[in-house]
PDB file of C-alpha atoms in Angstrom:
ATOM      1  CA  UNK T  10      -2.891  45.523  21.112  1.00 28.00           C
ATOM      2  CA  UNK T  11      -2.391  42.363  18.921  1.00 31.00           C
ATOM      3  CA  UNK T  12      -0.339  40.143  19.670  1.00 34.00           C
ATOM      4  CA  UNK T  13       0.810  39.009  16.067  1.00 34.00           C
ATOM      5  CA  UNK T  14       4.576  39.110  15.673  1.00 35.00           C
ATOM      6  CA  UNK T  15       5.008  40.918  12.563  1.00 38.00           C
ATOM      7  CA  UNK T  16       7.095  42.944  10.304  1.00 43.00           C
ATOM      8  CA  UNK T  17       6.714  44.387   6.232  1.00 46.00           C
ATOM      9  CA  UNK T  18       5.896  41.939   4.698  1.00 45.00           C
ATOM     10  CA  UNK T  19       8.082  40.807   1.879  1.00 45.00           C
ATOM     11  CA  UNK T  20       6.081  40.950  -1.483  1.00 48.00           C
ATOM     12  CA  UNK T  21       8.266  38.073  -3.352  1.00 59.00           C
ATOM     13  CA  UNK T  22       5.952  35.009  -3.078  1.00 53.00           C
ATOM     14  CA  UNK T  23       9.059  32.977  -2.306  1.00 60.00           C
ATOM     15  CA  UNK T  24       9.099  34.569   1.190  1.00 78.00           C
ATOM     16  CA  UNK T  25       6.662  31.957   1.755  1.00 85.00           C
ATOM     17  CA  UNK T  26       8.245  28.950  -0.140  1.00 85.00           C
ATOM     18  CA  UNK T  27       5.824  26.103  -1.195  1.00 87.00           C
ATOM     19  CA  UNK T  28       5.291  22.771   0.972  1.00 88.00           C
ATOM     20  CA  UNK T  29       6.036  19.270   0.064  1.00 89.00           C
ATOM     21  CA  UNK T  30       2.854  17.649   0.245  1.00 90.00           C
ATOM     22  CA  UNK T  31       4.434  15.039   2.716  1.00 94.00           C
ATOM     23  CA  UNK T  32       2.253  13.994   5.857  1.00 96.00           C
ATOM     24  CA  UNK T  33       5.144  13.975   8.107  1.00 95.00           C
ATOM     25  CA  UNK T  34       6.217  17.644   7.079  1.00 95.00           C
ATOM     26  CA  UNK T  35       2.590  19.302   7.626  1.00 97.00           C
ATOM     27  CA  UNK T  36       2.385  17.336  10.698  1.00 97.00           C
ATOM     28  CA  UNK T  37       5.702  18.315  11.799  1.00 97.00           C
ATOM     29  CA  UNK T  38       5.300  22.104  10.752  1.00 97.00           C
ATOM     30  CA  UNK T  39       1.308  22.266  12.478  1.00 98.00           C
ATOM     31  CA  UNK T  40       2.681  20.407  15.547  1.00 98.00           C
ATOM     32  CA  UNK T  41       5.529  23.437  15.874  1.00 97.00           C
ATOM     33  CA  UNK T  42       3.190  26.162  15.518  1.00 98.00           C
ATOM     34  CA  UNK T  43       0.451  24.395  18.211  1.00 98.00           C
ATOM     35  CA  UNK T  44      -1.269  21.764  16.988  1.00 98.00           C
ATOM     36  CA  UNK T  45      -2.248  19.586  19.413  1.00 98.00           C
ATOM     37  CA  UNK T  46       0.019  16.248  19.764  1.00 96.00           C
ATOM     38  CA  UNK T  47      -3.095  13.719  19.717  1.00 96.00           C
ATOM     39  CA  UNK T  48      -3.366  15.336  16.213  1.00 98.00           C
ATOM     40  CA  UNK T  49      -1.574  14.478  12.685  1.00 97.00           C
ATOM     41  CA  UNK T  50      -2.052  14.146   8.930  1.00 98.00           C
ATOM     42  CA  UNK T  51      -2.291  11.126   7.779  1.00 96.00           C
ATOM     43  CA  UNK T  52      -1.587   9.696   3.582  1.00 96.00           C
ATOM     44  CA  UNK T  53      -5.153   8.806   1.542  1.00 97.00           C
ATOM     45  CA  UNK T  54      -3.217   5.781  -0.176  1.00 94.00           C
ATOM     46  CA  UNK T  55      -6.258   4.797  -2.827  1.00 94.00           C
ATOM     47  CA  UNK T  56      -9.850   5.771  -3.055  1.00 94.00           C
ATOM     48  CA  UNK T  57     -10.943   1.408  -3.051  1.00 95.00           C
ATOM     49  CA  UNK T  58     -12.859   0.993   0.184  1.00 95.00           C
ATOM     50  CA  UNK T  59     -10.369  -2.011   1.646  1.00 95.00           C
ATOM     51  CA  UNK T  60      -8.095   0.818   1.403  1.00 95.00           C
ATOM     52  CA  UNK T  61     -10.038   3.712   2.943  1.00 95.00           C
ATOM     53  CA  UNK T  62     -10.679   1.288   5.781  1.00 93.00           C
ATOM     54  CA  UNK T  63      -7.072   2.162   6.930  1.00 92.00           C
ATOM     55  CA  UNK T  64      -7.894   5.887   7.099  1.00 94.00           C
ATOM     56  CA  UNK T  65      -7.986   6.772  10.932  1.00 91.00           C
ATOM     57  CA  UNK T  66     -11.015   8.328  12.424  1.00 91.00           C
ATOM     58  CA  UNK T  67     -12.598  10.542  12.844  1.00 94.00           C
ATOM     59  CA  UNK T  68     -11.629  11.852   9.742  1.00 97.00           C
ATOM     60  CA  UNK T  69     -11.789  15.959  10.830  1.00 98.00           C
ATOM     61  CA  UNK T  70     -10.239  17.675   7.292  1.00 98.00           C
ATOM     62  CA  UNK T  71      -8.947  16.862   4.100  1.00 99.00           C
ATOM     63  CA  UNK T  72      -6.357  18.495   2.169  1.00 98.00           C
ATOM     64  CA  UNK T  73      -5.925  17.778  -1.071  1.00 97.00           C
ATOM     65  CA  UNK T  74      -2.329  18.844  -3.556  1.00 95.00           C
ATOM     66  CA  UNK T  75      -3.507  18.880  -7.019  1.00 93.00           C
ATOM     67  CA  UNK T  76      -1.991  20.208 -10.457  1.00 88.00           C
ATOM     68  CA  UNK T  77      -5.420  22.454 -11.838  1.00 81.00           C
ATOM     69  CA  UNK T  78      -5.556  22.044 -15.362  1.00 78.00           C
ATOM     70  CA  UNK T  79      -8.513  25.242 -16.005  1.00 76.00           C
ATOM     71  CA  UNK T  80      -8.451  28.861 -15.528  1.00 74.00           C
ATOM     72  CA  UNK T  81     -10.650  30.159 -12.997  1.00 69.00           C
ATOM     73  CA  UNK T  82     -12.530  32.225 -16.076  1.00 69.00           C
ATOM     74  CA  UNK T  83     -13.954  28.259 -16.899  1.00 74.00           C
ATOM     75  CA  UNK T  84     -14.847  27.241 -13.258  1.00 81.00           C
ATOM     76  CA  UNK T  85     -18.255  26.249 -13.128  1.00 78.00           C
ATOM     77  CA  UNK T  86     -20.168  29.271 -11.843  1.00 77.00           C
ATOM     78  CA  UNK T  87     -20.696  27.337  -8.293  1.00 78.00           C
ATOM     79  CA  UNK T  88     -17.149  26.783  -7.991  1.00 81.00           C
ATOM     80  CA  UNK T  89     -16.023  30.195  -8.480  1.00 84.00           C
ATOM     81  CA  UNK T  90     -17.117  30.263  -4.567  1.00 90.00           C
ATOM     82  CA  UNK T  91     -18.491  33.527  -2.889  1.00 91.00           C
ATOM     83  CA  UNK T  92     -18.807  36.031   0.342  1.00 93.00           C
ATOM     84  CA  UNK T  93     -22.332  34.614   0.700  1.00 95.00           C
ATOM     85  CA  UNK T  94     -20.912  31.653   1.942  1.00 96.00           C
ATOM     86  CA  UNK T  95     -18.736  32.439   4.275  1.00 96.00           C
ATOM     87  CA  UNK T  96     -20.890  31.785   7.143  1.00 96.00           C
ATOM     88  CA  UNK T  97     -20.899  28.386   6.249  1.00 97.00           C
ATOM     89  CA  UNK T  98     -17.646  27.777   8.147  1.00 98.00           C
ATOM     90  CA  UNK T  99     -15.857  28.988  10.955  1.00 98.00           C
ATOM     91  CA  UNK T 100     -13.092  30.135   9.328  1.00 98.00           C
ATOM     92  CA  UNK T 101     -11.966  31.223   5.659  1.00 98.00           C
ATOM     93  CA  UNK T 102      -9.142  33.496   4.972  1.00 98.00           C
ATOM     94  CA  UNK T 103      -8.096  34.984   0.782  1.00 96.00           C
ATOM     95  CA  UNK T 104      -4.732  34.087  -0.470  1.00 93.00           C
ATOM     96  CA  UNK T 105      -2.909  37.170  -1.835  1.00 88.00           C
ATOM     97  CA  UNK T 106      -0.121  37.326  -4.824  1.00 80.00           C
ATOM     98  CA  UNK T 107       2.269  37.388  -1.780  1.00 81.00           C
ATOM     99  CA  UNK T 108       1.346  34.416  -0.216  1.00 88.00           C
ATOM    100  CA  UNK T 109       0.957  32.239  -3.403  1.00 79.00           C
ATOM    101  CA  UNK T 110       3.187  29.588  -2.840  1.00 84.00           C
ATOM    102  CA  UNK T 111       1.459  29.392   0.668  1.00 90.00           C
ATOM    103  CA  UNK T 112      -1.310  27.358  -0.371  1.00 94.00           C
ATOM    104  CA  UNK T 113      -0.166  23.973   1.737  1.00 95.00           C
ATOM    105  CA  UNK T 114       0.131  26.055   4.863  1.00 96.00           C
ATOM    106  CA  UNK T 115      -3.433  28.017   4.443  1.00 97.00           C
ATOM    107  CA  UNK T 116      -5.528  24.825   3.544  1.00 98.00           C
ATOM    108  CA  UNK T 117      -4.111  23.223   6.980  1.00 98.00           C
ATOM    109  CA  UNK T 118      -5.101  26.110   8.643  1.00 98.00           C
ATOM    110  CA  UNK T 119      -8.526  25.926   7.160  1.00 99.00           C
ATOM    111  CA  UNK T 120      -8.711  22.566   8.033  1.00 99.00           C
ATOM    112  CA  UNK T 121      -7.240  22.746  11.353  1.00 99.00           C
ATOM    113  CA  UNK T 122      -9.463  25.678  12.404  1.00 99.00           C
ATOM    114  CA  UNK T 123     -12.966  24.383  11.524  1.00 98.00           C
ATOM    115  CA  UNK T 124     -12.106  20.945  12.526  1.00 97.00           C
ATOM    116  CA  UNK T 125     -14.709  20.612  16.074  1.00 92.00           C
ATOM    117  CA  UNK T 126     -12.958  19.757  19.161  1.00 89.00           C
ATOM    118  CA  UNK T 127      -9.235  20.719  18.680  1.00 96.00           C
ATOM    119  CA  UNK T 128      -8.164  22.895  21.663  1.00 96.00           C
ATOM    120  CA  UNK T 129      -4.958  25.353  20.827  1.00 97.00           C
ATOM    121  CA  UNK T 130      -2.917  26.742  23.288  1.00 97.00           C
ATOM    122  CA  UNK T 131      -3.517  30.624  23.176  1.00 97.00           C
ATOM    123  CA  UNK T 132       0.109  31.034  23.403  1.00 97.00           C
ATOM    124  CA  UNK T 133       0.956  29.139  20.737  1.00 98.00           C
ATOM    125  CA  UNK T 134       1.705  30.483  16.948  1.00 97.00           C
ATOM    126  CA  UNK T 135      -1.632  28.984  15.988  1.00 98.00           C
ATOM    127  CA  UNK T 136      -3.487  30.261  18.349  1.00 98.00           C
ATOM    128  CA  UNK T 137      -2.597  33.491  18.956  1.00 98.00           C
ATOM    129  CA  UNK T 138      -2.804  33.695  15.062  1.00 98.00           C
ATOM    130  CA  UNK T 139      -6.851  32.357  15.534  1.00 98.00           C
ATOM    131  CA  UNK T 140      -7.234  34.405  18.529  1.00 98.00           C
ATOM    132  CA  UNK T 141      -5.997  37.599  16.885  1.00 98.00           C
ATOM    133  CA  UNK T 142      -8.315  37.334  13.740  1.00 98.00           C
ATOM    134  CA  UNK T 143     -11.789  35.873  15.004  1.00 97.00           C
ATOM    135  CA  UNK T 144     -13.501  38.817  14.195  1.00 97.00           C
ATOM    136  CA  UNK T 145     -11.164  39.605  11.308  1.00 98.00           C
ATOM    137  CA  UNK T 146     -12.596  39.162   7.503  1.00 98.00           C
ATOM    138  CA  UNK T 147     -11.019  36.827   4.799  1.00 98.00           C
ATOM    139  CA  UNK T 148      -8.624  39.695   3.487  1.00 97.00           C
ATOM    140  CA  UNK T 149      -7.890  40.904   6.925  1.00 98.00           C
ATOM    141  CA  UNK T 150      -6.538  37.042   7.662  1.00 98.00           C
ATOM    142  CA  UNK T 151      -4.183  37.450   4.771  1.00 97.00           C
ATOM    143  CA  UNK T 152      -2.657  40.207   5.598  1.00 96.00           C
ATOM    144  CA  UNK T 153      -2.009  38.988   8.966  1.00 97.00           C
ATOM    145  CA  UNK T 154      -0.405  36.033   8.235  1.00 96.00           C
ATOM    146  CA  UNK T 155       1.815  38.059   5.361  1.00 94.00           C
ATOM    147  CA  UNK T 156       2.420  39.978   7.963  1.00 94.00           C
ATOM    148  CA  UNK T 157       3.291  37.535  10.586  1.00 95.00           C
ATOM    149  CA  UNK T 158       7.536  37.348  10.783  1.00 94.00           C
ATOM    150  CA  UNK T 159       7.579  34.208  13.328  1.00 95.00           C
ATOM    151  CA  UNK T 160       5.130  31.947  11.480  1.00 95.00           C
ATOM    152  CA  UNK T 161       6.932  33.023   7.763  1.00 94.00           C
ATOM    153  CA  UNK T 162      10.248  31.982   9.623  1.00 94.00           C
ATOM    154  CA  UNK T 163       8.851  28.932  11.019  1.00 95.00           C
ATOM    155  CA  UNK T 164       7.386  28.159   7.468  1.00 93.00           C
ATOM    156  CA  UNK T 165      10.735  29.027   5.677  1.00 90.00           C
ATOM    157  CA  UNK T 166      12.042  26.234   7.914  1.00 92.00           C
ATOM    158  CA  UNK T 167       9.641  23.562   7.281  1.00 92.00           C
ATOM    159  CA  UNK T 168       9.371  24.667   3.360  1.00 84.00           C
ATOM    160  CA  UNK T 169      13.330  23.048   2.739  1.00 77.00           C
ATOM    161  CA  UNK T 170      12.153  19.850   4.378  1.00 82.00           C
ATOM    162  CA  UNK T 171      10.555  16.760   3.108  1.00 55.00           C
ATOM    163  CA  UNK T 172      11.784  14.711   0.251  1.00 50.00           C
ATOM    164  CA  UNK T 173      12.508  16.351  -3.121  1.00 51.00           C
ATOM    165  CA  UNK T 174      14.188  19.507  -3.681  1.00 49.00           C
ATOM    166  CA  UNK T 175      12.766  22.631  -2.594  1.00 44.00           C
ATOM    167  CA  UNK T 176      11.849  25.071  -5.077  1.00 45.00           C
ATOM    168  CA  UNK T 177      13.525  28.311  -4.581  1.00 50.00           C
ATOM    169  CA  UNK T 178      13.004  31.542  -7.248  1.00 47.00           C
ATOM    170  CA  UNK T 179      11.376  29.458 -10.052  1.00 42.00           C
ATOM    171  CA  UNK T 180       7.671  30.008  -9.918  1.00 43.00           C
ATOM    172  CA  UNK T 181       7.247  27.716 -13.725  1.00 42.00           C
ATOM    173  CA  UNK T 182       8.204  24.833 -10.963  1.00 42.00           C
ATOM    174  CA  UNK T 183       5.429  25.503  -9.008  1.00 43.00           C
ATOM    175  CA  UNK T 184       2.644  23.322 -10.464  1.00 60.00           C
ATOM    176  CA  UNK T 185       0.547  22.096  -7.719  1.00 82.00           C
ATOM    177  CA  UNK T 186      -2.229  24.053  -5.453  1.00 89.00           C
ATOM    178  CA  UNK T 187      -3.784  22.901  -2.468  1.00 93.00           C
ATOM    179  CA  UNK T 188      -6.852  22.887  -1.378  1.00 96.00           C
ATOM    180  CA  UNK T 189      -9.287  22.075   1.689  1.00 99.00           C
ATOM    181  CA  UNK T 190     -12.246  19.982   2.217  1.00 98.00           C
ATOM    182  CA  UNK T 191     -14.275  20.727   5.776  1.00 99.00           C
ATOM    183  CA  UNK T 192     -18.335  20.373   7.180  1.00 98.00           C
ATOM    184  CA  UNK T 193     -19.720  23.240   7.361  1.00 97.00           C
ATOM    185  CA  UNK T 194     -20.758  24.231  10.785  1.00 97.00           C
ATOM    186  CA  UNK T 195     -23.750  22.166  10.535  1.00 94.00           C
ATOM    187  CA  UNK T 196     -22.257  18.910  10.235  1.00 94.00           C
ATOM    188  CA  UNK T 197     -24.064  18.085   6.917  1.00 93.00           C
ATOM    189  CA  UNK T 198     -22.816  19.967   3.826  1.00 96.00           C
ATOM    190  CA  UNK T 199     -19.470  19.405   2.215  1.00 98.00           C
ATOM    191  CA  UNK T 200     -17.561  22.830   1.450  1.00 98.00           C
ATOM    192  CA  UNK T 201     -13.874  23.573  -0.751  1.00 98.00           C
ATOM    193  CA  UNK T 202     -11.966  26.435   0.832  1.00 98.00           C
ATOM    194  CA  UNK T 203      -9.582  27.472  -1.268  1.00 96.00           C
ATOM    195  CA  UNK T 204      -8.097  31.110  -0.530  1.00 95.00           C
ATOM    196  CA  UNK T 205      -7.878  32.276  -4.586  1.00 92.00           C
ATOM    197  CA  UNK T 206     -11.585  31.661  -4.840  1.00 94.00           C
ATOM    198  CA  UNK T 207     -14.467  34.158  -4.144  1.00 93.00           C
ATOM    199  CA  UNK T 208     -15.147  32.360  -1.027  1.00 97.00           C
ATOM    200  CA  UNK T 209     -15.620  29.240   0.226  1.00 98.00           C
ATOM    201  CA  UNK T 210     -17.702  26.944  -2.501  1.00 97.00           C
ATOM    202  CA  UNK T 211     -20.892  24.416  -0.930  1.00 97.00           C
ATOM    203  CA  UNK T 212     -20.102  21.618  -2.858  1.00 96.00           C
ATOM    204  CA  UNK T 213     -23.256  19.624  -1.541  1.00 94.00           C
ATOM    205  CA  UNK T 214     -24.873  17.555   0.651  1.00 94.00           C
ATOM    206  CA  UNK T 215     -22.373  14.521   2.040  1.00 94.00           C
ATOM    207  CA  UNK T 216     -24.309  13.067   5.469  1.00 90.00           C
ATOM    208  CA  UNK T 217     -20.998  13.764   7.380  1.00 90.00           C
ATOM    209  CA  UNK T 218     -18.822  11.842   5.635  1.00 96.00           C
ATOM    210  CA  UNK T 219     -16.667  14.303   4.792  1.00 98.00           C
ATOM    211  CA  UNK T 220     -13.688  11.069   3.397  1.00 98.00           C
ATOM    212  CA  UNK T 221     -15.883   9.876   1.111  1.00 97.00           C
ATOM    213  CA  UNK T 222     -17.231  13.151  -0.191  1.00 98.00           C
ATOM    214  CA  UNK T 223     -14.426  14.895  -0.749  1.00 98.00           C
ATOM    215  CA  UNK T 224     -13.179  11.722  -2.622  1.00 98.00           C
ATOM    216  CA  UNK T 225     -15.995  11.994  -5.193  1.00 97.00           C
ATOM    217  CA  UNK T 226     -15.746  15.754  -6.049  1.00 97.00           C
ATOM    218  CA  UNK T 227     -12.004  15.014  -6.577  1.00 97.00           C
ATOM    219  CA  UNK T 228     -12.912  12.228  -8.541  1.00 96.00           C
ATOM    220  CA  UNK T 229     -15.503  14.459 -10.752  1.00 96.00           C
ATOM    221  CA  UNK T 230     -12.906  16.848 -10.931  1.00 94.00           C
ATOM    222  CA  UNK T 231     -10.705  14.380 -13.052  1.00 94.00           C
ATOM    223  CA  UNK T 232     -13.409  13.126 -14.900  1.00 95.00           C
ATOM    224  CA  UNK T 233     -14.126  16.853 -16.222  1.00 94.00           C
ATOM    225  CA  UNK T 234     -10.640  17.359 -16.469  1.00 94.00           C
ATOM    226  CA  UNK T 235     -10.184  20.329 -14.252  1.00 92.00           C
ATOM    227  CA  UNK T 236      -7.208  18.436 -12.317  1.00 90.00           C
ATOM    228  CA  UNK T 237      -4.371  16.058 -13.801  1.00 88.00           C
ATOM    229  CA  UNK T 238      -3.882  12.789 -11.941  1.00 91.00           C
ATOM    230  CA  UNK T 239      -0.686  14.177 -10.077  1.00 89.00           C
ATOM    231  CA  UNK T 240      -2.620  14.621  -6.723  1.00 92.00           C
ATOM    232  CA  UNK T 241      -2.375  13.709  -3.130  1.00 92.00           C
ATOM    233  CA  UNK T 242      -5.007  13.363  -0.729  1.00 97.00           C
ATOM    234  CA  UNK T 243      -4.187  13.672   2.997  1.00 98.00           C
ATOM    235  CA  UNK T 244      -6.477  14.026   6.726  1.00 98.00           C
ATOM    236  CA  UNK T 245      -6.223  15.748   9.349  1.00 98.00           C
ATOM    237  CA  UNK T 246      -7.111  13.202  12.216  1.00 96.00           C
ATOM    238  CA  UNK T 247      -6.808  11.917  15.520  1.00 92.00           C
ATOM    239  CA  UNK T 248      -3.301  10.463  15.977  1.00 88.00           C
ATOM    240  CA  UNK T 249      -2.503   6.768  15.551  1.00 76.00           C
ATOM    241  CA  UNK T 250       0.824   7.000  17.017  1.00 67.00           C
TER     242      UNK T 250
END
């Protein structure tokens, strides 16, 4: 029998409020569900190398919050992502209307579950979450985590944290998505995992260096003006603390 706590799910998108994209919030909510302590997410302050030299490694996600300026009917026909791909990572899971303003929490999990060498307790939220859908496919991940009444409370909780105001029954407020950047399980190619696309998207080649290429398909993201300038880029790395 599974072992996922869940109940109906509620079908009002605010049942899963959105995230500030705050390092010490996704930390603070990933570390609560499981995540390891030795792990955190860090702040991308600048995309200059004297600055990137602060960035602690091993650099083992990214997550990016960005305000997308185009429909997906003009994506680029690679970007639209697809199923063919999804062998490509570990793990990819769809995003459903329900889950909408759950965007923050879904690219950590992508990032924190095809991120090598991050051990979760099988007791914990996260990983009995993993555990429960390793064999699962992308829809079936959705509806287990729409599904899943202790990590929506536990999201709920973290969601009214953080900074600014928390956005409560007004989806016009909602302007940012986020996204993740990860290897694929080779080590080589650079892949976006966004849970509104087809599937995950191989943006290219990147040696490894997952920082630095996820920085320039932001950057050429700008540049065609699929994203404003309001973004944040944040890691998923080894803790400096």
């Amino acid at each position: 029998m599974s072992s996922i706590v869940s109940d109906e799910a509620p079908k009002d998108e605010f049942s899963w409020p959105p995230l500030e994209s705050n390092p010490d919030v996704l930390t603070n909510y990933l570390r609560s569900i499981g995540l390891p302590s030795q792990f955190s997410i860090g702040e991308i302050f600048g995309f200059d190398e004297d600055l990137l030299a602060f960035v602690p490694q091993p650099v083992l996600g990214i997550i990016v919050c960005h305000e997308r300026l185009i429909s997906k009917s003009d994506y680029r026909p690679r970007d639209v992502g697809s199923s063919d791909n999804y062998d490509a990572v570990s793990f990819y899971m769809h995003q459903s209307g329900t889950l909408d303003n759950a965007c923050g929490i879904i690219a950590c999990l992508h990032a924190v579950f095809n991120a090598p060498n991050i051990d979760l307790d099988p007791e914990s939220v996260l990983g009995r979450y993993r555990l429960d859908t390793a064999k699962s496919s992308p829809g079936e991940r959705c509806v287990a985590l729409e599904s899943n009444a202790e990590f929506r409370r536990i999201h709920a909780m973290h969601a009214s944290m953080g900074q600014s105001e928390a956005i409560t029954g007004d989806q016009s407020k909602v302007r940012h998505h986020y996204v993740a950047y990860v290897l694929d399980v080779r080590g080589e190619d650079l892949v976006e995992l966004d849970g509104t696309k087809d599937g995950p998207v191989i943006v290219g080649r990147c040696d490894g260096d997952l920082l630095r290429g996820s920085i320039r398909e932001v950057m050429g993201k700008l540049e065609r003006g699929e994203i404003s300038e309001s973004l944040s880029m944040m890691t998923l790395n080894l803790s400096q603390e």
